[in-house]
Structure formats: structure tokens, C-alpha cells
Short mmCIF file of N, CA and C in Angstrom, two decimals:
data_model
loop_
_atom_site.label_atom_id
_atom_site.label_comp_id
_atom_site.label_asym_id
_atom_site.label_seq_id
_atom_site.Cartn_x
_atom_site.Cartn_y
_atom_site.Cartn_z
N MET G 1 21.62 -17.09 -9.79
CA MET G 1 20.92 -16.22 -9.81
C MET G 1 20.21 -16.31 -8.19
N LYS G 2 19.70 -15.29 -8.23
CA LYS G 2 18.89 -15.02 -6.72
C LYS G 2 17.89 -15.78 -6.32
N ARG G 3 17.51 -16.68 -6.79
CA ARG G 3 16.21 -17.16 -6.81
C ARG G 3 16.04 -18.54 -5.98
N ASN G 4 17.65 -19.29 -5.71
CA ASN G 4 17.90 -19.84 -4.66
C ASN G 4 17.87 -19.39 -3.19
N GLY G 5 18.15 -17.96 -3.28
CA GLY G 5 18.52 -17.92 -1.63
C GLY G 5 17.07 -17.28 -1.45
N GLU G 6 16.21 -16.56 -2.69
CA GLU G 6 14.86 -15.94 -2.12
C GLU G 6 14.14 -17.05 -1.80
N THR G 7 14.11 -18.65 -2.18
CA THR G 7 13.44 -19.49 -1.66
C THR G 7 13.93 -19.93 -0.53
N LYS G 8 15.16 -20.09 0.01
CA LYS G 8 15.54 -20.42 1.30
C LYS G 8 15.04 -19.64 2.38
N ARG G 9 15.42 -17.81 2.17
CA ARG G 9 14.62 -16.97 2.75
C ARG G 9 13.16 -17.19 3.16
N ARG G 10 12.38 -17.58 2.14
CA ARG G 10 10.95 -17.68 2.31
C ARG G 10 10.59 -18.84 3.38
N ARG G 11 11.73 -20.16 2.86
CA ARG G 11 11.26 -21.40 3.51
C ARG G 11 11.64 -21.07 4.99
N ASN G 12 12.89 -20.23 5.63
CA ASN G 12 13.14 -19.87 7.24
C ASN G 12 12.26 -19.01 7.39
N VAL G 13 11.66 -18.37 6.88
CA VAL G 13 10.57 -17.39 7.61
C VAL G 13 9.03 -18.41 7.62
N ALA G 14 8.79 -19.27 6.79
CA ALA G 14 7.85 -20.43 7.39
C ALA G 14 8.16 -21.23 8.37
N GLU G 15 9.59 -21.68 8.45
CA GLU G 15 9.84 -22.52 9.73
C GLU G 15 9.67 -21.98 10.77
N GLU G 16 10.13 -20.64 10.96
CA GLU G 16 10.14 -19.56 12.29
C GLU G 16 8.83 -19.54 12.61
N ALA G 17 7.71 -19.06 11.81
CA ALA G 17 6.42 -19.20 12.09
C ALA G 17 5.83 -20.31 12.44
N GLU G 18 5.91 -21.64 12.01
CA GLU G 18 5.96 -22.98 12.44
C GLU G 18 6.06 -23.25 13.86
N GLN G 19 7.38 -22.43 14.16
CA GLN G 19 8.35 -22.76 15.17
C GLN G 19 7.77 -22.02 16.25
N GLY G 20 7.15 -20.76 15.84
CA GLY G 20 6.97 -19.55 16.83
C GLY G 20 8.16 -18.94 17.15
N GLY G 21 9.45 -18.98 16.24
CA GLY G 21 10.51 -18.40 16.63
C GLY G 21 10.33 -16.91 15.73
N GLY G 22 11.39 -16.12 16.26
CA GLY G 22 11.63 -14.96 15.55
C GLY G 22 10.63 -13.65 15.64
N GLY G 23 9.41 -14.00 16.60
CA GLY G 23 8.49 -12.69 16.88
C GLY G 23 7.83 -13.79 17.91
N GLU G 24 6.82 -12.96 18.05
CA GLU G 24 5.54 -13.44 18.91
C GLU G 24 4.17 -13.76 17.98
N ASP G 25 4.45 -13.12 16.91
CA ASP G 25 2.90 -13.54 16.52
C ASP G 25 3.25 -14.30 15.00
N PRO G 26 3.25 -15.68 15.15
CA PRO G 26 3.80 -16.52 13.87
C PRO G 26 2.32 -16.28 12.74
N ALA G 27 1.20 -15.29 12.96
CA ALA G 27 0.33 -14.94 11.51
C ALA G 27 0.65 -13.87 11.28
N MET G 28 1.72 -13.00 11.88
CA MET G 28 2.26 -12.02 10.96
C MET G 28 3.54 -12.57 10.05
N TRP G 29 3.91 -13.67 10.78
CA TRP G 29 5.31 -14.57 9.28
C TRP G 29 4.82 -15.19 8.21
N GLU G 30 3.48 -15.68 8.55
CA GLU G 30 2.77 -16.30 7.34
C GLU G 30 2.18 -15.49 6.56
N ASN G 31 1.69 -14.14 7.26
CA ASN G 31 1.13 -13.41 6.35
C ASN G 31 2.10 -12.69 5.30
N LEU G 32 3.55 -12.30 6.02
CA LEU G 32 4.45 -11.70 5.27
C LEU G 32 5.03 -12.66 4.45
N ASP G 33 5.37 -14.24 4.36
CA ASP G 33 5.60 -14.81 3.82
C ASP G 33 4.44 -15.11 2.50
N ARG G 34 3.37 -15.04 2.87
CA ARG G 34 1.80 -15.17 1.56
C ARG G 34 2.21 -13.93 0.59
N ASN G 35 2.08 -12.49 1.34
CA ASN G 35 2.68 -11.38 0.78
C ASN G 35 3.93 -11.50 -0.18
N PHE G 36 5.12 -12.35 -0.19
CA PHE G 36 6.36 -11.93 -0.57
C PHE G 36 5.79 -13.33 -1.80
N ARG G 37 5.10 -14.39 -1.40
CA ARG G 37 4.97 -14.95 -2.77
C ARG G 37 3.65 -14.27 -4.00
N GLN G 38 3.01 -13.73 -3.21
CA GLN G 38 2.14 -12.65 -4.25
C GLN G 38 3.21 -11.92 -5.24
N VAL G 39 4.22 -11.43 -4.22
CA VAL G 39 4.97 -10.20 -5.09
C VAL G 39 5.98 -11.40 -6.36
N GLN G 40 6.14 -12.46 -5.77
CA GLN G 40 7.31 -13.26 -6.44
C GLN G 40 6.35 -13.90 -8.12
N SER G 41 4.91 -13.82 -7.65
CA SER G 41 4.09 -14.31 -8.75
C SER G 41 3.89 -13.61 -9.66
N VAL G 42 3.89 -12.16 -9.49
CA VAL G 42 4.07 -10.86 -10.15
C VAL G 42 5.39 -10.50 -10.93
N LEU G 43 6.69 -11.21 -10.52
CA LEU G 43 7.91 -10.61 -11.10
C LEU G 43 8.33 -12.09 -11.66
N ASP G 44 7.37 -12.93 -11.44
CA ASP G 44 7.83 -14.26 -12.56
C ASP G 44 6.77 -14.12 -13.89
N ARG G 45 5.67 -13.59 -13.57
CA ARG G 45 4.82 -13.34 -15.12
C ARG G 45 5.79 -12.30 -15.81
N ASN G 46 6.09 -10.92 -14.86
CA ASN G 46 7.08 -10.27 -15.90
C ASN G 46 8.19 -10.67 -16.17
N ARG G 47 8.78 -11.49 -15.91
CA ARG G 47 10.15 -12.62 -16.15
C ARG G 47 9.63 -13.01 -17.89
N SER G 48 8.33 -13.59 -17.98
CA SER G 48 7.80 -14.03 -18.86
C SER G 48 7.31 -12.56 -19.94
N LEU G 49 7.01 -12.07 -19.60
CA LEU G 49 6.70 -10.99 -20.43
C LEU G 49 7.66 -10.34 -21.22
N ILE G 50 8.74 -10.19 -20.14
CA ILE G 50 10.42 -9.73 -20.85
C ILE G 50 10.38 -10.61 -21.88
N GLN G 51 10.57 -12.16 -21.71
CA GLN G 51 11.15 -13.03 -22.60
C GLN G 51 10.27 -12.94 -23.89
N GLN G 52 8.61 -12.82 -23.98
CA GLN G 52 8.04 -12.52 -25.31
C GLN G 52 8.05 -11.08 -25.71
N VAL G 53 8.43 -10.33 -25.19
CA VAL G 53 8.85 -9.02 -25.77
C VAL G 53 10.21 -8.96 -26.60
N ASN G 54 11.08 -9.69 -25.89
CA ASN G 54 12.42 -9.84 -26.59
C ASN G 54 12.02 -10.91 -27.68
N ASP G 55 11.58 -12.15 -27.35
CA ASP G 55 11.17 -13.03 -28.82
C ASP G 55 10.52 -12.04 -30.08
N ASN G 56 9.45 -11.44 -29.70
CA ASN G 56 8.95 -10.54 -30.43
C ASN G 56 9.65 -9.75 -31.06
N HIS G 57 10.43 -8.92 -30.70
CA HIS G 57 11.84 -7.94 -31.03
C HIS G 57 12.38 -8.65 -32.06
N GLN G 58 13.03 -10.04 -31.66
CA GLN G 58 14.00 -10.36 -32.31
C GLN G 58 13.70 -11.14 -33.76
N SER G 59 12.06 -11.36 -33.97
CA SER G 59 11.75 -11.75 -34.86
C SER G 59 11.16 -10.84 -35.82
N ARG G 60 11.27 -9.48 -35.59
CA ARG G 60 11.01 -8.68 -36.54
C ARG G 60 10.13 -8.47 -37.46
N MET G 61 8.66 -9.21 -37.19
CA MET G 61 7.60 -9.35 -38.05
C MET G 61 6.60 -8.17 -37.12
N ALA G 62 5.96 -7.35 -38.17
CA ALA G 62 5.50 -6.23 -37.79
C ALA G 62 4.15 -6.47 -36.68
N ASP G 63 3.39 -8.04 -37.16
CA ASP G 63 2.65 -8.33 -35.99
C ASP G 63 2.70 -8.47 -34.57
N ASN G 64 4.21 -9.10 -34.69
CA ASN G 64 4.88 -9.34 -33.25
C ASN G 64 5.06 -8.10 -32.56
N MET G 65 5.61 -7.15 -33.12
CA MET G 65 6.51 -5.63 -32.86
C MET G 65 4.85 -4.93 -32.30
N SER G 66 4.07 -5.44 -32.91
CA SER G 66 2.63 -4.64 -32.42
C SER G 66 1.84 -4.98 -31.13
N LYS G 67 2.53 -6.78 -30.87
CA LYS G 67 1.75 -6.98 -29.79
C LYS G 67 2.58 -6.76 -28.46
N ASN G 68 3.89 -5.91 -28.80
CA ASN G 68 4.71 -5.98 -27.63
C ASN G 68 4.16 -4.22 -26.92
N VAL G 69 3.17 -3.42 -27.77
CA VAL G 69 2.47 -2.49 -27.02
C VAL G 69 1.91 -3.17 -25.92
N ALA G 70 1.33 -3.93 -26.33
CA ALA G 70 0.20 -4.41 -24.72
C ALA G 70 0.76 -5.17 -23.63
N LEU G 71 1.99 -5.74 -24.48
CA LEU G 71 2.90 -6.70 -23.31
C LEU G 71 3.20 -5.54 -22.46
N ILE G 72 4.38 -4.71 -23.22
CA ILE G 72 4.85 -3.72 -22.42
C ILE G 72 3.89 -2.77 -21.26
N GLN G 73 2.59 -2.52 -22.07
CA GLN G 73 1.66 -2.01 -21.28
C GLN G 73 1.38 -3.09 -19.36
N GLU G 74 1.29 -4.19 -19.95
CA GLU G 74 1.16 -5.15 -18.83
C GLU G 74 2.33 -5.03 -18.03
N LEU G 75 3.50 -4.92 -18.54
CA LEU G 75 4.71 -5.15 -17.73
C LEU G 75 4.52 -3.88 -17.21
N ASN G 76 4.54 -2.67 -17.44
CA ASN G 76 4.43 -1.41 -16.57
C ASN G 76 3.44 -1.64 -15.66
N GLY G 77 2.16 -1.76 -15.90
CA GLY G 77 1.06 -2.28 -14.77
C GLY G 77 1.58 -2.96 -13.66
N ASN G 78 2.48 -4.19 -13.99
CA ASN G 78 2.63 -5.02 -12.90
C ASN G 78 4.24 -4.53 -11.89
N ILE G 79 4.70 -3.32 -12.58
CA ILE G 79 5.69 -2.72 -12.07
C ILE G 79 4.92 -1.91 -10.84
N SER G 80 4.03 -1.09 -11.45
CA SER G 80 3.53 -0.34 -10.52
C SER G 80 2.74 -1.27 -9.23
N LYS G 81 2.49 -2.15 -9.90
CA LYS G 81 1.63 -3.13 -8.54
C LYS G 81 2.73 -3.71 -7.37
N VAL G 82 4.04 -4.31 -8.24
CA VAL G 82 4.93 -4.74 -7.15
C VAL G 82 5.22 -3.33 -6.25
N VAL G 83 5.35 -2.05 -6.92
CA VAL G 83 6.01 -1.18 -6.11
C VAL G 83 4.59 -0.82 -4.69
N SER G 84 3.68 -1.14 -5.33
CA SER G 84 2.31 -0.63 -4.58
C SER G 84 2.39 -2.21 -3.04
N MET G 85 2.58 -3.49 -3.82
CA MET G 85 2.68 -4.65 -2.64
C MET G 85 3.79 -4.35 -1.74
N TYR G 86 5.31 -4.17 -1.84
CA TYR G 86 6.12 -3.58 -1.37
C TYR G 86 5.91 -2.95 -0.27
N SER G 87 5.10 -1.57 -0.99
CA SER G 87 5.00 -0.64 0.04
C SER G 87 3.93 -0.95 1.03
N ASP G 88 3.13 -2.13 0.62
CA ASP G 88 1.95 -2.46 1.70
C ASP G 88 2.41 -3.68 2.97
N ILE G 89 3.57 -4.18 2.27
CA ILE G 89 4.19 -5.30 2.89
C ILE G 89 5.06 -4.37 4.23
N ASN G 90 5.69 -3.11 3.57
CA ASN G 90 6.44 -2.30 4.51
C ASN G 90 5.69 -1.81 5.91
N THR G 91 4.75 -1.08 5.25
CA THR G 91 3.76 -0.61 6.26
C THR G 91 3.22 -1.83 7.25
N ASN G 92 2.85 -3.03 6.34
CA ASN G 92 2.00 -4.10 7.59
C ASN G 92 3.16 -4.65 8.33
N PHE G 93 4.35 -5.12 8.05
CA PHE G 93 5.42 -5.48 8.86
C PHE G 93 6.03 -4.06 9.68
N SER G 94 5.81 -3.16 9.40
CA SER G 94 6.33 -2.15 10.95
C SER G 94 5.53 -1.76 11.34
N SER G 95 4.03 -1.93 11.07
CA SER G 95 2.73 -1.82 12.02
C SER G 95 3.28 -3.20 13.29
N ALA G 96 3.15 -4.51 12.57
CA ALA G 96 3.01 -5.18 13.26
C ALA G 96 4.52 -5.62 14.26
N PHE G 97 5.43 -5.46 13.71
CA PHE G 97 6.93 -5.61 14.23
C PHE G 97 6.54 -4.36 15.61
N HIS G 98 6.08 -3.00 15.31
CA HIS G 98 6.09 -2.21 16.33
C HIS G 98 5.11 -2.03 17.48
N GLY G 99 4.54 -3.05 17.06
CA GLY G 99 2.99 -2.97 17.95
C GLY G 99 2.25 -2.17 17.93
N GLY G 100 2.13 -1.72 16.83
CA GLY G 100 1.04 -0.54 16.32
C GLY G 100 1.24 0.15 15.05
N ASN G 101 0.68 1.05 14.89
CA ASN G 101 1.09 2.15 13.63
C ASN G 101 1.80 3.18 13.63
N ASN G 102 2.39 3.27 15.19
CA ASN G 102 3.31 4.21 15.18
C ASN G 102 2.75 5.78 14.44
N GLY G 103 1.27 5.96 14.53
CA GLY G 103 1.17 7.49 13.83
C GLY G 103 1.22 7.41 12.70
N HIS G 104 1.48 6.15 11.97
CA HIS G 104 1.21 6.09 10.10
C HIS G 104 -0.08 5.70 9.65
N ASP G 105 -0.44 6.17 8.67
CA ASP G 105 -1.94 5.90 8.46
C ASP G 105 -1.97 5.00 7.34
N GLY G 106 -0.84 4.11 6.70
CA GLY G 106 -0.70 2.92 6.06
C GLY G 106 -0.15 3.65 4.56
N GLY G 107 -0.48 5.02 4.60
CA GLY G 107 -0.15 5.70 3.04
C GLY G 107 -1.13 4.97 2.20
N GLY G 108 -1.14 5.47 0.53
CA GLY G 108 -1.76 4.65 -0.63
C GLY G 108 -1.57 3.42 -0.58
N GLY G 109 -2.38 2.88 -1.28
CA GLY G 109 -2.61 1.33 -1.88
C GLY G 109 -2.63 0.48 -0.67
N ALA G 110 -3.52 0.76 0.34
CA ALA G 110 -3.79 -0.15 1.66
C ALA G 110 -5.09 -1.30 1.27
N GLY G 111 -4.59 -2.18 1.22
CA GLY G 111 -5.47 -3.41 0.70
C GLY G 111 -5.00 -3.63 -0.36
N THR G 112 -4.17 -3.45 -1.34
CA THR G 112 -4.01 -4.02 -2.37
C THR G 112 -3.15 -5.22 -2.38
N LYS G 113 -3.94 -6.13 -3.41
CA LYS G 113 -3.55 -7.50 -3.31
C LYS G 113 -3.36 -7.61 -4.88
N ALA G 114 -2.61 -9.02 -5.03
CA ALA G 114 -2.23 -9.42 -6.24
C ALA G 114 -3.35 -10.27 -6.69
N ASN G 115 -3.67 -10.11 -8.14
CA ASN G 115 -5.13 -10.89 -8.69
C ASN G 115 -4.44 -12.19 -8.93
#
């Protein structure tokens, strides 16, 4: 699974921030790392939701099948949240990396944070 690679990348970003390498602004790297951790938290929740949906579906019990409606709605909302979070990460990183906003206003979803 890619999980080990993701953990290594996060560690590398954090280490670069601590050492001041990879960029002039360690705070930018710390912010990027924090944002990716927030995304990962939502993705982990999605994994759990998908497992619950699968378990409910396999049980073939009417009550469990009806629970899937709410679970799938939450999953759908989380997917939208992840898309927005990645968009914000892209905007923030691009602005910080290029030393300004380069004429971009940041687009929709500015200020979106994981709950």
C-alpha cells in the first residue's frame, strides 16, 4: 500500500522544515505538512465509512442497508471536502512558492479547513 510512502514523504517535509532546507520558509513546509495531515484524516474516515458500507451491504439486513444511505452521504461530503482541501493546498503552496499570488485570487474554497 502507498501508506508507507506517504508517511515517509510527510516525515521528509517535516525534517526539511526543521532543518530549514527545501525552501526559505520553514513555516510554509509546516503548514503544508499540517494540511496534508488534515486531508489524510478525512481519507482515513472515508476508508472506515467504506468498510462500514461494505459490511452493511454484506449483511443484507434491511436496517443495515438503510444505514448505508447516511454513510454514503457522509462519504460524498467528505470527497467534496478533500477536493476543496487539495485545491486550497495547491493555491497556498503555489502562492508561497512563487512569492506571491501571481494574479490568482485563490479561487473558491478559500479558508476551508478540516473539522
